[in-house]
Tab-separated table of C-alpha atoms in Angstrom:
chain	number	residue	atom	x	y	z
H	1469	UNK	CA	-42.378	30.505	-111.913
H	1470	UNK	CA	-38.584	29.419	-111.106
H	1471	UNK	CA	-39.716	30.758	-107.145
H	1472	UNK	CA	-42.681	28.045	-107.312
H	1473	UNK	CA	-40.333	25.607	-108.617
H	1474	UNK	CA	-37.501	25.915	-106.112
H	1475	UNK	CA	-40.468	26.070	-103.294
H	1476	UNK	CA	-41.794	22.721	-104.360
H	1477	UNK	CA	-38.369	21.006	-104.322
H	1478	UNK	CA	-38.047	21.864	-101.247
H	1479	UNK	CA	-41.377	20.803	-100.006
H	1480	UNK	CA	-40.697	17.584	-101.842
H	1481	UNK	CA	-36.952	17.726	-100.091
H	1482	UNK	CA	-38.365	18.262	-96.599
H	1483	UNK	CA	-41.579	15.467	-97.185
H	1484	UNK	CA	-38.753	13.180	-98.393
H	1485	UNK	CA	-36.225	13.653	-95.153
H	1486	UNK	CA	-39.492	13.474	-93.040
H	1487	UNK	CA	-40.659	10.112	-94.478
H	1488	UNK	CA	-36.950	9.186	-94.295
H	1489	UNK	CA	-36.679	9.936	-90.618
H	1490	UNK	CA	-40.365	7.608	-89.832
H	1491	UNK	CA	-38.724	4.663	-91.509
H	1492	UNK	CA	-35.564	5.227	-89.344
H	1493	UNK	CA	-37.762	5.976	-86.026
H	1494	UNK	CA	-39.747	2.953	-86.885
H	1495	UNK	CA	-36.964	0.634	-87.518
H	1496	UNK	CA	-35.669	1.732	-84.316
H	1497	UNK	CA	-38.457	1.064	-82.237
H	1498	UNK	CA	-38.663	-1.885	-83.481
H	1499	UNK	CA	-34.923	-3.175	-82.477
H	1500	UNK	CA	-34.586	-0.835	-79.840
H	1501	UNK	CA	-37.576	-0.117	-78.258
H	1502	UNK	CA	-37.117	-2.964	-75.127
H	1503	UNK	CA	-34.134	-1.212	-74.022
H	1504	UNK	CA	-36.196	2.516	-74.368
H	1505	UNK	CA	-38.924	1.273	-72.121
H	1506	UNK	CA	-36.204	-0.023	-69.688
H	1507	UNK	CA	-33.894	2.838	-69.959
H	1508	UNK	CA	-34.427	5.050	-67.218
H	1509	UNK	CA	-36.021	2.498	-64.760
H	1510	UNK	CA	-36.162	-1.115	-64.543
H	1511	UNK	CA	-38.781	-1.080	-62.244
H	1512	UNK	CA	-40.605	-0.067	-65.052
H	1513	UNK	CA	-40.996	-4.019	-66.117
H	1514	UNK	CA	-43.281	-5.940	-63.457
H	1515	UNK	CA	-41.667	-9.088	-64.803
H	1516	UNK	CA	-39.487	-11.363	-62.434
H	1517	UNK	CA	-37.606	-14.195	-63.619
H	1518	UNK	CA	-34.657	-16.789	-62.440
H	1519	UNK	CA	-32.109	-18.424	-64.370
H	1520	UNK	CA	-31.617	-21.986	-62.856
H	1521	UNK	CA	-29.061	-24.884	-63.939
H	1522	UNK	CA	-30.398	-28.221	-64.394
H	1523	UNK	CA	-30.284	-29.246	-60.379
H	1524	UNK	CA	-31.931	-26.111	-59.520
H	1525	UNK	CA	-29.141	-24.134	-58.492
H	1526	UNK	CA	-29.623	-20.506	-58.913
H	1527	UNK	CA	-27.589	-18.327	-61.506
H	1528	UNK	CA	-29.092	-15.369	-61.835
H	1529	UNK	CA	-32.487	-13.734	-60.755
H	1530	UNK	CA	-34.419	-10.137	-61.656
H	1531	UNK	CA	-37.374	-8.435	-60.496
H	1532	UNK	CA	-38.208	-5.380	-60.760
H	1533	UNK	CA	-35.232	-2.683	-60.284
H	1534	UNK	CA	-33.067	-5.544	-59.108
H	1535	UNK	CA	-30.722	-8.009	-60.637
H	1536	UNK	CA	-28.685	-11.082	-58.798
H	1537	UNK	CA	-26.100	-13.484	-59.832
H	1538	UNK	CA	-25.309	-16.162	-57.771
H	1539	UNK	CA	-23.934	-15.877	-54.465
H	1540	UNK	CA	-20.796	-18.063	-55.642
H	1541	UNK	CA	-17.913	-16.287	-56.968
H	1542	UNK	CA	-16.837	-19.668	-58.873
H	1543	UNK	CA	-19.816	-20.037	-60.400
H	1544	UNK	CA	-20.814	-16.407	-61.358
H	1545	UNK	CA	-17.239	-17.076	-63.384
H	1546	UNK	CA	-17.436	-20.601	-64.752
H	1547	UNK	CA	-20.613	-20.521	-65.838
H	1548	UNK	CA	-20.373	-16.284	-67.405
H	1549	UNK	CA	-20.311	-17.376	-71.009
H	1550	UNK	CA	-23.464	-19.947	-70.217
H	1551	UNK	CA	-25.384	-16.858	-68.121
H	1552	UNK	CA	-24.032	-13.480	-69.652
H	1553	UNK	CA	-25.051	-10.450	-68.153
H	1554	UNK	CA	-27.555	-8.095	-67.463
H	1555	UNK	CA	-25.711	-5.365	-70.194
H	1556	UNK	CA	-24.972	-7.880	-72.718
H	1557	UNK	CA	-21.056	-7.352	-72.747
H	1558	UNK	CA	-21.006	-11.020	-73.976
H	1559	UNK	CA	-22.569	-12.142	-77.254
H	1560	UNK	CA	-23.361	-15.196	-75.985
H	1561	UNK	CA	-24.969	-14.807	-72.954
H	1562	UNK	CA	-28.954	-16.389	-72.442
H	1563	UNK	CA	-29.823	-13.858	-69.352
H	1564	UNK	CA	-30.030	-11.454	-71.773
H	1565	UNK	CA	-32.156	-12.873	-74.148
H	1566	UNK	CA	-34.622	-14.528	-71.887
H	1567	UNK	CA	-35.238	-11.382	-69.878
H	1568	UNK	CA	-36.221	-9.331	-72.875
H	1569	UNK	CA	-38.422	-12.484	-73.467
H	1570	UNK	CA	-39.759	-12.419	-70.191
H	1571	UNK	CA	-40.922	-8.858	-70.360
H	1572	UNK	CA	-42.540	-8.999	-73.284
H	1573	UNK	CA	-42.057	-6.353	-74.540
H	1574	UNK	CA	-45.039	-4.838	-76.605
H	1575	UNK	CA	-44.808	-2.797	-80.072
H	1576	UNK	CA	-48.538	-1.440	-80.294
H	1577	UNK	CA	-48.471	-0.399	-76.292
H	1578	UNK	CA	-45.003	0.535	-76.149
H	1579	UNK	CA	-44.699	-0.919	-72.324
H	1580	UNK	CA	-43.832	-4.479	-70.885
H	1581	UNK	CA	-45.822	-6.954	-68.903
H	1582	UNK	CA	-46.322	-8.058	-65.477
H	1583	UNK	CA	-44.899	-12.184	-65.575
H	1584	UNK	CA	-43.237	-14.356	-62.767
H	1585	UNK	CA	-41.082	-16.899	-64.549
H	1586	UNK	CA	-38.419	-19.745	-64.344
H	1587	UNK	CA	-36.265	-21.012	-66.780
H	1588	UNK	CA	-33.987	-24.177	-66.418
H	1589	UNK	CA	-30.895	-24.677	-68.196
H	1590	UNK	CA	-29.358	-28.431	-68.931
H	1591	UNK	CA	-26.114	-26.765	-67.883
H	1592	UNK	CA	-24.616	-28.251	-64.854
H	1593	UNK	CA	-22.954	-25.833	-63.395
H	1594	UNK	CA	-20.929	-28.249	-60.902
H	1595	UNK	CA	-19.983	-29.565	-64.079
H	1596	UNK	CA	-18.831	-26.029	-65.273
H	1597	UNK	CA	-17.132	-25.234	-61.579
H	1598	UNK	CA	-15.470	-28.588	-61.905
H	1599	UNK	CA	-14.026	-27.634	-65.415
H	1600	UNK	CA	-13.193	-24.085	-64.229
H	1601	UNK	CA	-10.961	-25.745	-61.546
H	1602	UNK	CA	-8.935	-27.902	-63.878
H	1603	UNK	CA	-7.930	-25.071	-66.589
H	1604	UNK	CA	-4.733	-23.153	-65.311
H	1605	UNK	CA	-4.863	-19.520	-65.767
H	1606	UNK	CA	-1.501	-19.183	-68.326
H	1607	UNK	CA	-3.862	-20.428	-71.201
H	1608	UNK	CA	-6.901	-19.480	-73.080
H	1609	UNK	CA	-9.423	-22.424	-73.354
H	1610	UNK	CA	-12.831	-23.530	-74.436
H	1611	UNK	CA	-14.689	-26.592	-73.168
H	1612	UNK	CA	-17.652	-28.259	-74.717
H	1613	UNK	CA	-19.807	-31.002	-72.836
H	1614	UNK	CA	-23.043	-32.602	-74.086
H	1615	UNK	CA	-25.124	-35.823	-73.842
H	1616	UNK	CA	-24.941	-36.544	-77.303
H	1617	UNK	CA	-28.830	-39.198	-77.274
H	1618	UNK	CA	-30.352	-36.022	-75.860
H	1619	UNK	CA	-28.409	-33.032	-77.040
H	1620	UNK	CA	-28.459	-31.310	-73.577
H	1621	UNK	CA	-25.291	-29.012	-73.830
H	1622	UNK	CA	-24.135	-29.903	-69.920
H	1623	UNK	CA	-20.938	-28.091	-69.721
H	1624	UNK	CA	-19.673	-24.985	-71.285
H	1625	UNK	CA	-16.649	-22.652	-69.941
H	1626	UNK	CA	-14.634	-20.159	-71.823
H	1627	UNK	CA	-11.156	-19.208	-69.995
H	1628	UNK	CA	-10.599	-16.056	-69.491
H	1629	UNK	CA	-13.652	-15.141	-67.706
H	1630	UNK	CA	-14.727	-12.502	-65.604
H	1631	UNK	CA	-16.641	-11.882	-62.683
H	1632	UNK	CA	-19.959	-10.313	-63.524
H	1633	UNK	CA	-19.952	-8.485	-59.747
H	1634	UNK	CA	-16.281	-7.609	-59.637
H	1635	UNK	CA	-15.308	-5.855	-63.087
H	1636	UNK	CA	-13.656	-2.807	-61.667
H	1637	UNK	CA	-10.582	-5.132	-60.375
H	1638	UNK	CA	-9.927	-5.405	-63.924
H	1639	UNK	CA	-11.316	-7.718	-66.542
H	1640	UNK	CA	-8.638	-10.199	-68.638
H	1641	UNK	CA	-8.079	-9.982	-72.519
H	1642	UNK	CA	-10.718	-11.467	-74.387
H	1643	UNK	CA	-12.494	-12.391	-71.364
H	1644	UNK	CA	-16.079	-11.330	-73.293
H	1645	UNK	CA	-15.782	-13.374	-76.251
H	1646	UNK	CA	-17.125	-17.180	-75.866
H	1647	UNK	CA	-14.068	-19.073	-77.384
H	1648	UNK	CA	-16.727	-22.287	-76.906
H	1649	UNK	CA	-19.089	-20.683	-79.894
H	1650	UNK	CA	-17.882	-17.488	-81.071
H	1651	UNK	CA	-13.858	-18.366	-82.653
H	1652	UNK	CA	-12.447	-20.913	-84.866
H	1653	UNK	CA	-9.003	-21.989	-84.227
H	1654	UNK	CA	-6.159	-24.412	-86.073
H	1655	UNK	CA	-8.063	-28.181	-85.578
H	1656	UNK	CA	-4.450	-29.767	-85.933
H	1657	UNK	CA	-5.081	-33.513	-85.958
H	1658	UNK	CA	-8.596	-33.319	-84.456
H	1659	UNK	CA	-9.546	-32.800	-88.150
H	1660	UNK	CA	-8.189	-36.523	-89.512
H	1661	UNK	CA	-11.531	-37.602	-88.208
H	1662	UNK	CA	-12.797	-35.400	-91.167
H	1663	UNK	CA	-10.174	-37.251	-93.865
H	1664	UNK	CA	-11.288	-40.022	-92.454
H	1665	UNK	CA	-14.538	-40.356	-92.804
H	1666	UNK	CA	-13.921	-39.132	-96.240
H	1667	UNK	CA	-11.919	-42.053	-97.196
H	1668	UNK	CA	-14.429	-44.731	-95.773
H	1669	UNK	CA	-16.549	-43.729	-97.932
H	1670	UNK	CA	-14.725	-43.236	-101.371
H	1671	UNK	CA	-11.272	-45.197	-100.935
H	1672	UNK	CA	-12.415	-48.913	-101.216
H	1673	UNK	CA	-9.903	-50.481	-100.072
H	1674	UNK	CA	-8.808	-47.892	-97.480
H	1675	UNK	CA	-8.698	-50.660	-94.681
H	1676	UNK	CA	-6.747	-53.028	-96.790
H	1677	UNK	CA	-3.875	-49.997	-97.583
H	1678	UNK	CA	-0.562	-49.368	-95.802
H	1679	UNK	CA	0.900	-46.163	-95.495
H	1680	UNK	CA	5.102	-45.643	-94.732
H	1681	UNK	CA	6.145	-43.226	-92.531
H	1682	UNK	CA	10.116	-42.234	-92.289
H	1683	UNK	CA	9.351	-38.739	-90.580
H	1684	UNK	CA	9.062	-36.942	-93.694
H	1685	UNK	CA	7.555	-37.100	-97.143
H	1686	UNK	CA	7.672	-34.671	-100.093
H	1687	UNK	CA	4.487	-33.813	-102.202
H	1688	UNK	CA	5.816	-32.245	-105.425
H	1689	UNK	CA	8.863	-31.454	-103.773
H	1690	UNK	CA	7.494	-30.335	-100.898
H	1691	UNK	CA	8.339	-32.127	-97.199
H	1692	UNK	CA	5.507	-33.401	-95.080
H	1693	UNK	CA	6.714	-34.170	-91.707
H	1694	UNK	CA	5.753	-35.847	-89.204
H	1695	UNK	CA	6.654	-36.066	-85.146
H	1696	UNK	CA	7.899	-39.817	-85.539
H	1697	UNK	CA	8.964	-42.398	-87.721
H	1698	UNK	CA	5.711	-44.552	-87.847
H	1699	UNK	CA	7.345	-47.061	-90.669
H	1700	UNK	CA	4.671	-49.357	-92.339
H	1701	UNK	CA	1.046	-49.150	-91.321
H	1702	UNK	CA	-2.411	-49.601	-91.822
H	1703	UNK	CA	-5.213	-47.019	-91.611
H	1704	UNK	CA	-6.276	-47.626	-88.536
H	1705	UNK	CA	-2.858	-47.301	-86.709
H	1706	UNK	CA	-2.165	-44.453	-89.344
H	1707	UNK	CA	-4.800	-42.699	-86.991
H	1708	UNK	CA	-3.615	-44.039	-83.728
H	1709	UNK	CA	-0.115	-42.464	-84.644
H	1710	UNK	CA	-1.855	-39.582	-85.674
H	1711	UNK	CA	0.258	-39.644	-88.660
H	1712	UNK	CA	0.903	-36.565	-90.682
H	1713	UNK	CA	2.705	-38.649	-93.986
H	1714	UNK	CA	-0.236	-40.986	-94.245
H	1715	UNK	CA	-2.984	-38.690	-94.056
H	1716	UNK	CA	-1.753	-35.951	-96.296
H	1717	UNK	CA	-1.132	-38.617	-98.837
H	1718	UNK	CA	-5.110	-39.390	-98.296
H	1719	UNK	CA	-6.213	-36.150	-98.801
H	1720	UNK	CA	-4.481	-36.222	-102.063
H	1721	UNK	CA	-6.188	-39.274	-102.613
H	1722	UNK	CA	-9.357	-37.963	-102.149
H	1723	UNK	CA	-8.531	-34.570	-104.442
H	1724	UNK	CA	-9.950	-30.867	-102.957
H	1725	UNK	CA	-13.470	-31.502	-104.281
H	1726	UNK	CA	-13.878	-33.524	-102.132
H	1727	UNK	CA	-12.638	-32.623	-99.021
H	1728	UNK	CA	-14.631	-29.485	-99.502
H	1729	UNK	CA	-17.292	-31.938	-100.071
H	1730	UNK	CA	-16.993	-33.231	-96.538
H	1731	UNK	CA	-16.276	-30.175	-94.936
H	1732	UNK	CA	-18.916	-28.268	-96.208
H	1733	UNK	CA	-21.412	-31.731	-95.565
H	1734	UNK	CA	-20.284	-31.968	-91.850
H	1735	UNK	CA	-21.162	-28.030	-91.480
H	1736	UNK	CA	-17.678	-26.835	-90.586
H	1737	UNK	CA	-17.544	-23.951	-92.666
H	1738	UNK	CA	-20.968	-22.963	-91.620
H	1739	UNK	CA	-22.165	-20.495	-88.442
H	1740	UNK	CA	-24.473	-22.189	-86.779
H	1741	UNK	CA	-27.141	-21.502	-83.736
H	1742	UNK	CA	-27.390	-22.532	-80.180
H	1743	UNK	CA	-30.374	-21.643	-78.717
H	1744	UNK	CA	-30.682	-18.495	-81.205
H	1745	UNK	CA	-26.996	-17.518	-79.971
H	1746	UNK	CA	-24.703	-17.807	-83.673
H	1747	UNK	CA	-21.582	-19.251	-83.396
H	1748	UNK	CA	-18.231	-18.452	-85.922
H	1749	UNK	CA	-17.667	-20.438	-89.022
H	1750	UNK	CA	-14.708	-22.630	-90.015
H	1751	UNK	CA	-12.391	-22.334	-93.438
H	1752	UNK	CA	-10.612	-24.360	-95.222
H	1753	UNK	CA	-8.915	-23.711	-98.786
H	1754	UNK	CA	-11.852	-23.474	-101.315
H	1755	UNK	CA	-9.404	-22.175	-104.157
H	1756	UNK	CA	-7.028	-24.314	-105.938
H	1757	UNK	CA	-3.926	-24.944	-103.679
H	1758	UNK	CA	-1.960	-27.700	-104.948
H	1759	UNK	CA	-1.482	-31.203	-103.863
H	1760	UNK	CA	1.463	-30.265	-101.390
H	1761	UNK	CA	-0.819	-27.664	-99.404
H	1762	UNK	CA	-4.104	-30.136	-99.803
H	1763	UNK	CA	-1.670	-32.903	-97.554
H	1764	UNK	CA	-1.363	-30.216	-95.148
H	1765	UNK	CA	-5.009	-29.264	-94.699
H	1766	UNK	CA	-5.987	-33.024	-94.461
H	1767	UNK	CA	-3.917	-32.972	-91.373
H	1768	UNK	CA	-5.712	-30.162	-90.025
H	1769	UNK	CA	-3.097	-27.298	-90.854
H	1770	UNK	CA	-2.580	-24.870	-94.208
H	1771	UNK	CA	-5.743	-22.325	-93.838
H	1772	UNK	CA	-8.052	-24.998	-91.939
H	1773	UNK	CA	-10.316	-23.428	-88.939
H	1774	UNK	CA	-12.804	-24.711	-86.842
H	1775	UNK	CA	-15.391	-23.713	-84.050
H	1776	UNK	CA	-15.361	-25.453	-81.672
H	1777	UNK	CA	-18.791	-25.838	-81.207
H	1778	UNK	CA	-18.983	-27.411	-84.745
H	1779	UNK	CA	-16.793	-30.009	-83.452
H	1780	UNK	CA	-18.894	-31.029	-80.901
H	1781	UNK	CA	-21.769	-31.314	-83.593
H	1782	UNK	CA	-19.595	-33.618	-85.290
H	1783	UNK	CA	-18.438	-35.738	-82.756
H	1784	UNK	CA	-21.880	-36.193	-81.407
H	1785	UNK	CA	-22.952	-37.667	-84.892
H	1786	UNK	CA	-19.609	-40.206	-84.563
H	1787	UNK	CA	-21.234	-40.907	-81.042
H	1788	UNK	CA	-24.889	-41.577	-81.813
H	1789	UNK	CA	-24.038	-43.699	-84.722
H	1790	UNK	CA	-24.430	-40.820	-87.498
H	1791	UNK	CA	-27.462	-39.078	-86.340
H	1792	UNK	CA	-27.164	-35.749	-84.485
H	1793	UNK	CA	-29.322	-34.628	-82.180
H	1794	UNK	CA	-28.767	-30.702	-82.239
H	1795	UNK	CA	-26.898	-29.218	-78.866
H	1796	UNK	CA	-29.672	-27.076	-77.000
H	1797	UNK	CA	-29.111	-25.603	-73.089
H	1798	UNK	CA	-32.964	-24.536	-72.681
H	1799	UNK	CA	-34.603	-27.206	-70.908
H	1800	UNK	CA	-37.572	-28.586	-72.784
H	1801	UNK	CA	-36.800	-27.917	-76.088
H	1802	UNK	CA	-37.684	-30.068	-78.406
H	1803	UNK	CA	-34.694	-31.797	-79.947
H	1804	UNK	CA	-33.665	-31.279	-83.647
H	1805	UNK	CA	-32.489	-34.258	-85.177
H	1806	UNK	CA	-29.883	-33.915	-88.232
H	1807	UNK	CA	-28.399	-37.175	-90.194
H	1808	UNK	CA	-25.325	-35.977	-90.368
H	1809	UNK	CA	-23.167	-38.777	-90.917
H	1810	UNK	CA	-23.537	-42.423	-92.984
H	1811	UNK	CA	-23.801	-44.965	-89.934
H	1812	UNK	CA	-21.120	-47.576	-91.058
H	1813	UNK	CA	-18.589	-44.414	-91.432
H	1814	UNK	CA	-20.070	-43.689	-87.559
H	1815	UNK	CA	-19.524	-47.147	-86.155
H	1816	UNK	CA	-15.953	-47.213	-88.056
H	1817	UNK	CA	-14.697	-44.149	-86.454
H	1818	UNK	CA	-16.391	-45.198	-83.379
H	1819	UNK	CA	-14.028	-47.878	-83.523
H	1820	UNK	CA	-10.910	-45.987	-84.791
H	1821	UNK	CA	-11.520	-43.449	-82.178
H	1822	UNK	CA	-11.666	-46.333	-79.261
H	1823	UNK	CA	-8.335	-47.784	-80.218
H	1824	UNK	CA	-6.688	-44.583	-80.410
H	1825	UNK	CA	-7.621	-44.720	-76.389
H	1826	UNK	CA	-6.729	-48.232	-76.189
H	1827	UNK	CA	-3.216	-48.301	-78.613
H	1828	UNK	CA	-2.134	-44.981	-78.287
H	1829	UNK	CA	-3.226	-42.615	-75.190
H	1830	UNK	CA	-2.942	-45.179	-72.316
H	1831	UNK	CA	-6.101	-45.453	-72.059
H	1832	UNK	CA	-6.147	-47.789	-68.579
H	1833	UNK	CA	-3.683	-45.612	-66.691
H	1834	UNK	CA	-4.585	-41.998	-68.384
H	1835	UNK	CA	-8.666	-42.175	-68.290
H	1836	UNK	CA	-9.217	-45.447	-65.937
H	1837	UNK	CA	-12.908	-46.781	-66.384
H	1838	UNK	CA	-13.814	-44.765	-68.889
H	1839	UNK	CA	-15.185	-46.144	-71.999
H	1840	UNK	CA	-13.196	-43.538	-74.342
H	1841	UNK	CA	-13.132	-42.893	-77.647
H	1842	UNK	CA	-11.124	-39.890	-78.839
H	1843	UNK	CA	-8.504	-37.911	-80.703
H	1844	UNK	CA	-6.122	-35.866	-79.585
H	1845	UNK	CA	-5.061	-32.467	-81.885
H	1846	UNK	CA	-1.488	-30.576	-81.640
H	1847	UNK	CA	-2.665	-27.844	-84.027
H	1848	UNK	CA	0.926	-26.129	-84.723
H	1849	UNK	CA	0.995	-22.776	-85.455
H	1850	UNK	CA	4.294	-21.848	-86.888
H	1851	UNK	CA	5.609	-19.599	-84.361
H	1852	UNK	CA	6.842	-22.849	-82.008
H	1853	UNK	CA	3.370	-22.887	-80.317
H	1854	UNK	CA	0.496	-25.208	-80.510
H	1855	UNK	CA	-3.399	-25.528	-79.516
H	1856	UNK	CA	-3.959	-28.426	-77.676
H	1857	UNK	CA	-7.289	-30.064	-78.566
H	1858	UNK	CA	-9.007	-33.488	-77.425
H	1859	UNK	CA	-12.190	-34.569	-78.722
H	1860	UNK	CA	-14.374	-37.314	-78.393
H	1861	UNK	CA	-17.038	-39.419	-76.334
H	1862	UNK	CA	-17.900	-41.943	-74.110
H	1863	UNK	CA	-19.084	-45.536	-75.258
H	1864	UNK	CA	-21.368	-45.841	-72.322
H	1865	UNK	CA	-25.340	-45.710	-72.721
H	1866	UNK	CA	-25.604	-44.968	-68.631
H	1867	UNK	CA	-22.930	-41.789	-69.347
H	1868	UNK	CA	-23.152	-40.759	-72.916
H	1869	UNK	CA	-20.805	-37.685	-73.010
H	1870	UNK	CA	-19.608	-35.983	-76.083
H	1871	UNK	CA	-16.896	-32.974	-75.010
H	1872	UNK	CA	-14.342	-30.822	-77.011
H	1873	UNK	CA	-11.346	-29.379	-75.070
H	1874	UNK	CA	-9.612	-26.972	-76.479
H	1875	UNK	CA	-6.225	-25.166	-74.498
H	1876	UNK	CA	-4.760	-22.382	-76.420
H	1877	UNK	CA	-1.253	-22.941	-76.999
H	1878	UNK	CA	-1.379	-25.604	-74.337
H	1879	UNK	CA	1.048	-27.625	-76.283
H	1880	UNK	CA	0.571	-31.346	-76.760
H	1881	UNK	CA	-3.011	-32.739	-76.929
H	1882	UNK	CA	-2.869	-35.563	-75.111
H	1883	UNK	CA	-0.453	-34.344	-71.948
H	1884	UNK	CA	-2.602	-31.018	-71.626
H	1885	UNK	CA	-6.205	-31.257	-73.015
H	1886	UNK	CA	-6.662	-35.028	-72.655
H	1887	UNK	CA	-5.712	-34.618	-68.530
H	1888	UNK	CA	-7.909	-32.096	-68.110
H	1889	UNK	CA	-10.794	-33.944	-70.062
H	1890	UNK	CA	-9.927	-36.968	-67.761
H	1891	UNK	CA	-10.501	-35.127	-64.634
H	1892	UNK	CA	-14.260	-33.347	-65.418
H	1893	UNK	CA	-15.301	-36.845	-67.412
H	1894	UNK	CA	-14.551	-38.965	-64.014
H	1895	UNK	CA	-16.409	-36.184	-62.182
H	1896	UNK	CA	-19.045	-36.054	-64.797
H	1897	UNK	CA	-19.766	-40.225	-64.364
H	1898	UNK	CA	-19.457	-40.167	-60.822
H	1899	UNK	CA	-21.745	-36.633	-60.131
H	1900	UNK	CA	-24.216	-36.407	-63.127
H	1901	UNK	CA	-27.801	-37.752	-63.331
């Protein structure tokens, strides 16, 4: 009897790992089962595709056993993180996803189809050369372009990059990941646009308000400084001056609850999508921290983090008086459209933002004929470095450009990120249809 017994556990012991290896096959097949049909020859797939940028200008093309990038060296590299690769060593890539797409893959036959197709980007990828061209090669950097009334995503280029065609002379640090959608980083004073808006809307007499700056100001005993003496001012030149007393003593104002409020309502701390392609979260302190480190996350420091993707969300909203249309890079999509932000806050930080440009940045002789409206961002990071950000848009219906520039431990926003911004923006208006 105990012989039967011990034979049926096992029986039962084999049926289970048997059942248990199906669900794993299955599951398998299911993820995997592309890459099996492809694995020993491409050829296998009768599909043929090509990658083009919005002008038409080829980025990558397949067909059968064979796989091109452009003939350009410049643009195989400014536009990597746009295109990816044919092995998926980015996470970011399109060329990837579109070719399994494209051969269609098919769970009941286990084999791909026969298709000849095209897809077009809204990338430019002069745009993307262009921006390539102005980043030096000391610094890390991510740059974010987009016409914020359709939400065609026209320029993106993460620095390093790499050379899909040349890899065995090396490839730089970090070169894979897509700083554009994949990392947050230290917003500095990018993120006063967030305190702002939050004290439009629940400081009533915010505009009326003066704020006095001496260079330093203690919260509980604790020093908030600031780069200059900005003496007395109101909230609109508190911005301008990008000043770190005034808008820690907002955020205080305001209280934690509801700067979470406002971060978590303008989707910093979320991961969103691009075209299917997820891109990092944000944080900022969501546990009780005190009114001295609250100041210092209003002003973008303390734990605070942001994509930089999700900043170009937000400053697309600012742009398009409150309403975003949703970044997409796959031509003919249809748009998403999110009300993101109350349209007098909008138009108010529209404002703001233009006379930053005007009052602060030199806006004639540093970005001549553009219709700016921005912020600059000197995100310290407490080793004597600092990311240099610059965000904003153009007020100009004929050129309505969003962009985020971000230069890793560039330094000061306006002297690094804001002249490179400058120089793709004027090449943007003059080049871009």
């Amino acid at each position: 009897m105990r012989k039967i017994t011990n034979r049926a556990f096992c029986v039962l012991l084999i049926a289970a790992g048997v059942i248990f290896g199906m669900i794993v096959y299955v599951l398998n097949y299911i993820d995997h089962g592309h890459d099996w049909a492809l694995y020993f020859s491409r050829s296998n797939s009768g599909s043929t595709g090509m990658l083009l940028d919005r002008s038409g200008i080829v980025l990558a093309s397949f067909g059968g056993a064979d796989e091109f990038f452009s003939p350009d060296a410049e643009t195989r590299m400014s536009n990597y993180h746009v295109t990816g690769d044919y092995w998926g060593r980015t996470g970011t890539g399109i060329l990837s996803r579109y070719r399994r797409d494209v051969n269609g893959f098919s769970l009941l036959t286990g084999t791909t189809r026969t298709e000849n197709s095209t897809l077009t980007l809204t990338v430019d990828a002069r745009l993307n050369n262009k921006i390539y061209e102005l980043l030096d090669t000391e610094h890390n950097a991510a740059v974010l372009v987009c016409n914020y009334k359709t939400g065609e995503l026209l320029g993106m280029v993460s620095a390093p990059t790499v050379d899909p065609l040349d890899v065995e002379n090396g490839v730089p640090d970090g070169a894979y990941l897509n700083r554009c959608l994949s990392a947050a980083f230290t917003p500095g004073s990018t993120f006063k646009l967030v305190t702002a808006a939050a004290a439009i809307e629940n400081i009533s007499d915010i505009n009326e308000r003066t704020f006095y700056c001496e260079g330093e100001y203690k919260i509980a005993g604790v020093p908030i400084t600031c780069k200059a003496a900005h003496y007395t001012q109101t909230f609109e030149q508190a911005l301008s001056n990008s000043c770190n007393i005034a808008f820690a003593q907002i955020a205080v104002m305001l209280g934690q609850e509801t700067m979470i409020d406002y971060v978590t309502k303008y989707g910093f701390l979320s991961s969103h999508e691009l075209d299917g392609i997820g891109c990092a979260s944000g944080t900022y302190p969501l546990d009780f921290v005190g009114d001295p480190e609250l100041g210092w996350s209003g002003i973008g420091q303390s734990t605070d983090t942001i994509c930089p993707y999700a900043m170009l969300r937000y400053v697309c909203a600012i742009a398009n008086g409150g309403t975003l249309i949703e970044p997409h890079m796959v031509s003919g999509e249809e748009p998403v459209t999110t009300a993101l932000i109350e349209p007098a806050t909008a138009k108010q930080l529209t404002q703001m933002m233009n006379y930053n440009v005007v009052d602060h940045y030199g806006g004639d002789v540093n970005f001549p004929g553009l219709k700016l409206c921005a912020k600059t961002g000197t995100a310290e990071l407490g080793d004597g470095d600092s990311h240099s950000w610059f965000v904003g848009f153009l007020a100009d219906d004929e050129h309505p450009y969003a962009f985020v520039t971000l230069v890793e431990r560039g330094g000061y926003g306006i002297t690094v990120a804001g002249a490179i911004t400058n120089g793709f923006l004027q090449w943007a208006v003059e080049n871009i249809e």
